Coordinates of C-alpha atoms in Angstrom, one line a residue:
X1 CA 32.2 -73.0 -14.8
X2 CA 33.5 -70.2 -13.1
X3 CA 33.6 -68.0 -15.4
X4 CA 30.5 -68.5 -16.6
X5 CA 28.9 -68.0 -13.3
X6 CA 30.9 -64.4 -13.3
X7 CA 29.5 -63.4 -16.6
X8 CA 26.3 -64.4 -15.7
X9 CA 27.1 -61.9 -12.6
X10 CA 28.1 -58.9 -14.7
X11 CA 24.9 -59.3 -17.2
X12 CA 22.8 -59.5 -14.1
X13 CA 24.6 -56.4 -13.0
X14 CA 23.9 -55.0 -16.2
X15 CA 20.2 -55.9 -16.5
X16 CA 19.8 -54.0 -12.8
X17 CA 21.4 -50.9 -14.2
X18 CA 19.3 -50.8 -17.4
X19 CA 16.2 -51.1 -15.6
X20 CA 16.8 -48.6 -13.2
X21 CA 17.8 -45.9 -16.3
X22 CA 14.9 -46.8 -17.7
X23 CA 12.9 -46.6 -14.7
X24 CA 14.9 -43.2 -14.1
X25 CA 14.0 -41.5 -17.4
X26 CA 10.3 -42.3 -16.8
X27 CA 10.5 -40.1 -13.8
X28 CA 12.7 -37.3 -15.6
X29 CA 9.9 -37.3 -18.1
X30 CA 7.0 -36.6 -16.1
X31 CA 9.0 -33.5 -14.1
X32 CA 9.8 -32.5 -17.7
X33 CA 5.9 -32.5 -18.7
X34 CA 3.5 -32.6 -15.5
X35 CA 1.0 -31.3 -17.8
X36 CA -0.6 -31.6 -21.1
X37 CA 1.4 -28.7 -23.5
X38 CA -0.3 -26.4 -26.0
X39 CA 1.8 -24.3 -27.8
X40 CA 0.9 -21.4 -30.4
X41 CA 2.4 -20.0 -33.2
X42 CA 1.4 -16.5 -32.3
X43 CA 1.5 -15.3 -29.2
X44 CA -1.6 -14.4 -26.9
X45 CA -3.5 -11.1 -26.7
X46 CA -4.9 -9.2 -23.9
X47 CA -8.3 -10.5 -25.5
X48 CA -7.3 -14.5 -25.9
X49 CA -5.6 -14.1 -22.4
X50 CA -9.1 -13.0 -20.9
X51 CA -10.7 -15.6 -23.0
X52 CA -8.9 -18.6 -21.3
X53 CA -10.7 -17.5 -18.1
X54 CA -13.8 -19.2 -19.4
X55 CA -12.3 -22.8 -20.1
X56 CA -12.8 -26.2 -18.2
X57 CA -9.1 -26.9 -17.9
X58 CA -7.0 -24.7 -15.2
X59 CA -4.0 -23.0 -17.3
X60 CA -1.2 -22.0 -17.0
X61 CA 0.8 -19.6 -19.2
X62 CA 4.2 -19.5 -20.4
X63 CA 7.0 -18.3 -22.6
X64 CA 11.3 -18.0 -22.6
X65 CA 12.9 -15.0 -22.7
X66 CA 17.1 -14.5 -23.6
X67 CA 18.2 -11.8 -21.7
X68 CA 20.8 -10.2 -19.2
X69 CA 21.0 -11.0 -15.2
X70 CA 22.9 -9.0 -13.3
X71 CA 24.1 -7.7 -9.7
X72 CA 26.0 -5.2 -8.6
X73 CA 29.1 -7.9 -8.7
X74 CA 28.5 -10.2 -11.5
X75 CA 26.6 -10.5 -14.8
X76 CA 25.5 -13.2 -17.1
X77 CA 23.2 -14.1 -20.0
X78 CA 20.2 -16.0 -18.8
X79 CA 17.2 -17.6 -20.0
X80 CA 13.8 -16.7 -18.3
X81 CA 10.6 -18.5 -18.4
X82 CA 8.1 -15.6 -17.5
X83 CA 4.7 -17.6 -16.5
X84 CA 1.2 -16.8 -15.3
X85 CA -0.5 -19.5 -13.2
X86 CA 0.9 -22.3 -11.4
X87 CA 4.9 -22.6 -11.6
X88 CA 4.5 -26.6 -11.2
X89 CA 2.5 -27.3 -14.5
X90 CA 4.9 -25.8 -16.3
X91 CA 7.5 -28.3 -14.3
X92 CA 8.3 -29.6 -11.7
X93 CA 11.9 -28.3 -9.7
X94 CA 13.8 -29.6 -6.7
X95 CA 15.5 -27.0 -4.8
X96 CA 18.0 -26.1 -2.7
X97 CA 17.1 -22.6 -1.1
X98 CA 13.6 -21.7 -0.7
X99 CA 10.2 -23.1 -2.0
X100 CA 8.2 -22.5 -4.8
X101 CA 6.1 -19.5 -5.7
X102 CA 2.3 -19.4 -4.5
X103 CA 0.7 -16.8 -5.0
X104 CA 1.6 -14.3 -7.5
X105 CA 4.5 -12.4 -4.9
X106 CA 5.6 -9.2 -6.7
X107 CA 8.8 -8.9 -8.2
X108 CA 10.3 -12.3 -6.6
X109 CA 11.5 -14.9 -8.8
X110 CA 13.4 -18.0 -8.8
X111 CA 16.9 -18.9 -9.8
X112 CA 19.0 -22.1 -11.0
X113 CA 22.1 -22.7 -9.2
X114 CA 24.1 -22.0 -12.0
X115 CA 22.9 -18.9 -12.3
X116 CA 23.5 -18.4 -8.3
X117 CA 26.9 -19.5 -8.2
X118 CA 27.8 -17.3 -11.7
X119 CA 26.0 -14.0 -10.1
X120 CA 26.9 -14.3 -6.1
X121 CA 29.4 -17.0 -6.0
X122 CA 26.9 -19.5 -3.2
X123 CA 23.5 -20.9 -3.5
X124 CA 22.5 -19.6 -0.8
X125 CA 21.1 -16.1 -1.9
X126 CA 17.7 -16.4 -0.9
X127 CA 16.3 -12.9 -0.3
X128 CA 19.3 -10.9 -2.4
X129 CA 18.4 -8.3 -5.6
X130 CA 19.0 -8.6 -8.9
X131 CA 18.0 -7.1 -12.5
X132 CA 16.3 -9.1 -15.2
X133 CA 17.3 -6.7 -18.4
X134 CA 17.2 -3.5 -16.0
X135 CA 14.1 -4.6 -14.6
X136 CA 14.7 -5.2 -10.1
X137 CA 13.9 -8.7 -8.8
X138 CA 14.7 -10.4 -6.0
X139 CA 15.5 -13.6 -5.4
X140 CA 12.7 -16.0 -3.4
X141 CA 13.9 -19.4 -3.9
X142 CA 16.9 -20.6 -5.7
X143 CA 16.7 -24.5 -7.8
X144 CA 19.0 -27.6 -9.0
X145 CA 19.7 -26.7 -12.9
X146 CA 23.0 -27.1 -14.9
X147 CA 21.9 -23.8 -17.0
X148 CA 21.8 -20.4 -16.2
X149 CA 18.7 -19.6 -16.2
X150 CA 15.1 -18.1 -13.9
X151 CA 11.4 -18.4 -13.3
X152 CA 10.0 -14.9 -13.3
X153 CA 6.1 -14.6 -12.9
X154 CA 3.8 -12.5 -14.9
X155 CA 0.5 -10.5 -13.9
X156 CA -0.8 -11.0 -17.8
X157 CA -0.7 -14.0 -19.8
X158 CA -0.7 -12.0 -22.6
X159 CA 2.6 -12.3 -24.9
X160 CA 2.7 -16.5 -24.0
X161 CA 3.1 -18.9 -26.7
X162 CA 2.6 -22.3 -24.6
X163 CA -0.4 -23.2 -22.5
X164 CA -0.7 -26.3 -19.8
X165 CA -3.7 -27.7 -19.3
X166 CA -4.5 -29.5 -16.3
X167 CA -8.4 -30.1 -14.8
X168 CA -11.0 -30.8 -16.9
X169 CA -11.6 -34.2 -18.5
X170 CA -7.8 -34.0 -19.1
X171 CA -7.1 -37.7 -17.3
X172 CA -9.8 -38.9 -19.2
X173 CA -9.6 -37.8 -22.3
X174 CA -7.0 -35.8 -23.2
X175 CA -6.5 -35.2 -27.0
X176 CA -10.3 -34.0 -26.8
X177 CA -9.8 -31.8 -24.4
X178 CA -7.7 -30.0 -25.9
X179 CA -10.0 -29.6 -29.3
X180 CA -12.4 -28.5 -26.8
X181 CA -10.1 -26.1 -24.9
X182 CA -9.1 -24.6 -28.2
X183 CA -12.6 -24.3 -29.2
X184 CA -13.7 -22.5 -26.4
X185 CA -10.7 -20.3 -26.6
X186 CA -11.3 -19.1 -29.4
X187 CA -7.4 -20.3 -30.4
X188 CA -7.0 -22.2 -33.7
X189 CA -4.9 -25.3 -34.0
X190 CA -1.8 -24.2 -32.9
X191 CA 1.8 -25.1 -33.6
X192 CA 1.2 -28.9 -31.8
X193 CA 0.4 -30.2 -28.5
X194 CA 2.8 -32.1 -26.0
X195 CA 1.5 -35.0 -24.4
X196 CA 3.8 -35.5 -21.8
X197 CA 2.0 -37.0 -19.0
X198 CA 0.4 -39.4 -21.7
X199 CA 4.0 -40.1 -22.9
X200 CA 5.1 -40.7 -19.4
X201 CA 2.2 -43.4 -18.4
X202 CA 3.4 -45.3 -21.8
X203 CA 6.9 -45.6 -20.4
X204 CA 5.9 -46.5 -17.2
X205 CA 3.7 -49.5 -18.7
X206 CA 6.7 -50.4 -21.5
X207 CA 8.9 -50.7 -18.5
X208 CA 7.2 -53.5 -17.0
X209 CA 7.6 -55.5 -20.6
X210 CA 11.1 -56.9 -19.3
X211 CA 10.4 -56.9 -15.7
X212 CA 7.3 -59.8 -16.7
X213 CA 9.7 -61.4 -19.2
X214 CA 12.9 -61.6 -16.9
X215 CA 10.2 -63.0 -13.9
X216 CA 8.4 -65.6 -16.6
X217 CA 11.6 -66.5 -17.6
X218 CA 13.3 -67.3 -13.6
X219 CA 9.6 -68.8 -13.0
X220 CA 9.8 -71.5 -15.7
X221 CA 13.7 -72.1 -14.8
X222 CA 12.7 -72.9 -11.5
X223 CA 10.0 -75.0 -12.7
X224 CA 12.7 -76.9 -15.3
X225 CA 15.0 -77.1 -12.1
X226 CA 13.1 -78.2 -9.0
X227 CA 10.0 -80.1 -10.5
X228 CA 7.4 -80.7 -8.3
X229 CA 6.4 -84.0 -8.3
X230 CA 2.8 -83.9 -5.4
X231 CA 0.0 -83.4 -7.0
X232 CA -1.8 -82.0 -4.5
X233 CA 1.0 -79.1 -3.9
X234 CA 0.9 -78.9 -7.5
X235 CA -2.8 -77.6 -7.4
X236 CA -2.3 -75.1 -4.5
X237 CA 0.5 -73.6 -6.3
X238 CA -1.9 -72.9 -9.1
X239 CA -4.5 -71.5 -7.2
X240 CA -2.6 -69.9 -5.1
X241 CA -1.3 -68.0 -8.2
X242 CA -4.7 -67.6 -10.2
X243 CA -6.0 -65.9 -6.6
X244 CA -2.9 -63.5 -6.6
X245 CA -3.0 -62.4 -9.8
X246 CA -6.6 -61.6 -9.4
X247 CA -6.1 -60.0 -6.7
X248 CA -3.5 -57.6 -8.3
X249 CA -5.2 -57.1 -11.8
X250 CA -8.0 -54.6 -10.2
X251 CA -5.3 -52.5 -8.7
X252 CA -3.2 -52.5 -11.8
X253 CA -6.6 -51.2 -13.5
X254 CA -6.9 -48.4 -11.1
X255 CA -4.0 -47.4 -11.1
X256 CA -4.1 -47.0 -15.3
X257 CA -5.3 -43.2 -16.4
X258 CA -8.8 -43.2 -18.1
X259 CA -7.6 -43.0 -21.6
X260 CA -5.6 -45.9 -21.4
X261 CA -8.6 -48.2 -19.9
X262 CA -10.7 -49.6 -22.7
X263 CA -14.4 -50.0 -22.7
X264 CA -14.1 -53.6 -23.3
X265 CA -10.8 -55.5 -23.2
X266 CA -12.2 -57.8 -25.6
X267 CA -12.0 -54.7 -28.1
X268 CA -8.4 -55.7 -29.8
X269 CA -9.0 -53.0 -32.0
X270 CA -9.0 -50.2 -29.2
X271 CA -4.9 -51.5 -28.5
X272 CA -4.3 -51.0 -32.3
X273 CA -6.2 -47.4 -32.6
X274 CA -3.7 -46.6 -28.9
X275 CA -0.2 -47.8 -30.7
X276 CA -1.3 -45.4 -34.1
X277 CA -2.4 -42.6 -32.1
X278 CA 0.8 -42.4 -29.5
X279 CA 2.9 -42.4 -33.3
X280 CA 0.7 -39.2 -34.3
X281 CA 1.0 -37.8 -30.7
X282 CA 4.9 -38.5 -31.2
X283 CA 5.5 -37.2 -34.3
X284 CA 3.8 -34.1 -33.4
X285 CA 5.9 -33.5 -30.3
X286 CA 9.0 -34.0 -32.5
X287 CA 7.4 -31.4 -35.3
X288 CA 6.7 -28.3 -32.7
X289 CA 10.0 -25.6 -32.1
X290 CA 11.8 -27.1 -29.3
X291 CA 11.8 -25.2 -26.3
X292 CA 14.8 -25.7 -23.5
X293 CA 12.7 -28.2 -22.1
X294 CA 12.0 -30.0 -25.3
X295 CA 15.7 -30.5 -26.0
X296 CA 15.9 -32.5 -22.5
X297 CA 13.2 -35.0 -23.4
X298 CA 14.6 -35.9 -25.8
X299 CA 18.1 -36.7 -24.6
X300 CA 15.7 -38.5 -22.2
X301 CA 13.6 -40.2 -24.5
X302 CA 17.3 -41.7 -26.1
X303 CA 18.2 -42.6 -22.6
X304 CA 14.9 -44.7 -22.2
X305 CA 15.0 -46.3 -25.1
X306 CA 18.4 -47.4 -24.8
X307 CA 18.2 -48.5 -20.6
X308 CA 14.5 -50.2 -22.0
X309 CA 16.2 -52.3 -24.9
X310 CA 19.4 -53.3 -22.9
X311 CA 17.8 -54.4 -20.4
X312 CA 16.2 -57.1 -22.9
X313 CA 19.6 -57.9 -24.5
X314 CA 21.2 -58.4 -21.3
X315 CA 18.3 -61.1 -20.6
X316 CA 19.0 -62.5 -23.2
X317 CA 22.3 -62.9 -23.1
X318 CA 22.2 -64.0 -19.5
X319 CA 19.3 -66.7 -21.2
X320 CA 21.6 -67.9 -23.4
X321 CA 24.5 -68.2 -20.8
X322 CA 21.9 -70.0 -18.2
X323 CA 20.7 -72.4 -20.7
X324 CA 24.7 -73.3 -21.9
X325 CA 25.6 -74.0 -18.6
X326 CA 22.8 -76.1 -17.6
X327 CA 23.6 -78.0 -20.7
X328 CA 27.5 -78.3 -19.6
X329 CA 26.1 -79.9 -16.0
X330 CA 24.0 -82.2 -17.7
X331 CA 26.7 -83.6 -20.0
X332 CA 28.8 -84.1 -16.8
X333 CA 26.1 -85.8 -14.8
X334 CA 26.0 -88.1 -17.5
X335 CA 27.8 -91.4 -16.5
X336 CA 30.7 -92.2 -18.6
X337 CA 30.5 -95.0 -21.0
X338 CA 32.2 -98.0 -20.4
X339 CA 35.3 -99.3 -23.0

């Protein structure tokens, strides 16, 4: 008995962990995609940049860069992300000197740590020069990142090859927004589009799949285990339960992004038309070139998939193990047979 009881403890440990990772690569994806991601396979012209001033959508413009940092100590290769518009659409960084960009703030830019520590030795370099391929900079805020490599902002967007899209009907309605948005923008089709904040809310609502099952699951044990026999308590527990989840079900609506709400839920066909359009929406994303953030999603994506299905193997293994032992006790409580 012991032993089962401390393998029941290590799946239990194991189901926590799994959870959390899967919970964790949720979050990872929407800092990795805060907003919805056109990219191009040409890049933008003076004209199309001018163009994108007359959309519904706010955008933001982007595109990487190889190229040499250096100081007057220390040099390095790099990889720059020169952007025009809002630094935190592209995605979103935690740092450790400084703040993000406002306002377009001439010739400032921001590096990873990596970077810091390869070119000055210390993160803290807030405020210190360097050259981005001969071209001056100085350093206004410096970020958590493993790579070498910079956020340099851009007075033009022309030259960009990806466009986020945030605003508009967006929320609501995102895959025709973005026909819309190209429409108006005189762009055609483009290379794909990256759904990652749609990607991130179907996550988010896959995660709660075991949660519901491993609480359905303890409810009905407890049920087996500690049968209540008053009718009358019975019936309160039942209410009680049919108020709560009432209760919770128009918060859990409100809290769901416009696209995802159907018209009617009595419309089974709307959940069928969702689970063939997020296949399209991922097949695109894995058929555009992978940028730098690309490549991390999808480590992440692997990550999810396998926190999100051992957390269902380690319920049911723990299932199993639950169900054997209660078998074992009620084989003991038995009384023995007389000769």
């Amino acid at each position: 008995m012991r032993g089962k009881i401390v393998r029941g403890c290590v799946w239990g440990v194991l189901l926590l962990g799994c959870l959390l990772l899967s919970w964790h690569c949720a979050g990872v994806i929407d800092d990795l995609y805060p907003s919805v991601s056109v990219r191009l396979d040409t890049a933008l012209t003076s004209a199309q940049a001018g163009a994108l001033e007359d959309t519904a959508c706010s955008v933001t413009c982007w595109w990487e860069e190889d190229g040499v940092a250096e100081t007057e100590y220390a040099g390095c290769s790099a990889l720059a992300v020169r952007y025009c518009g809002t630094l935190s659409d592209i995605r979103r960084l935690t740092f450790v000197e400084g703040t993000e960009l406002g306002a377009l703030q001439e010739q400032e830019g921001l590096v990873s740590s990596a970077l810091a520590q390869a070119l000055w030795g210390s993160a803290n370099v807030v405020g210190q020069a360097f050259s981005w391929n001969g071209e001056a900079w100085t350093v206004s805020a410096v970020f958590e990142g493993e790579d070498c490599a910079l956020y340099l902002p851009s007075e033009t967007a022309a030259g960009a090859v990806c466009l986020e899209l945030t605003g508009g009907t967006i929320e609501d309605d995102p895959v025709g927004a973005v026909n819309d948005f190209l429409a108006l923008a005189g762009l055609d089709d483009g290379a794909g589009t990256v759904y990652g904040p749609q990607m991130e809310a179907l996550l988010r609502l896959l995660n709660w799949v075991p949660l519901a099952v491993c609480g359905i699951w303890c409810l009905w044990m407890l049920k087996r285990q500690f049968p209540i026999r008053r009718l009358a308590l019975r019936r309160g527990l039942f209410w009680g339960t049919v108020l709560l989840a009432a209760a919770l079900i128009p918060v859990g609506m409100g809290n769901l992004p416009g696209w995802l709400t159907p018209p009617r839920w009595s419309d089974f066909g709307f959940w069928y038309r969702l689970w063939v359009a997020a296949g399209e929406r991922l097949e695109e994303w894995f058929r555009v070139v992978p940028l730098t953030k690309d490549v991390s999603a999808k480590q992440t994506l692997l990550c999810w998939a396998a926190g999100w299905g051992g957390s269902l193997l380690c319920w049911s293994e723990g299932r199993f193990l639950a169900a054997e032992t209660a078998v074992q006790a009620g084989n003991r409580a038995e009384p023995q047979a007389s000769p």
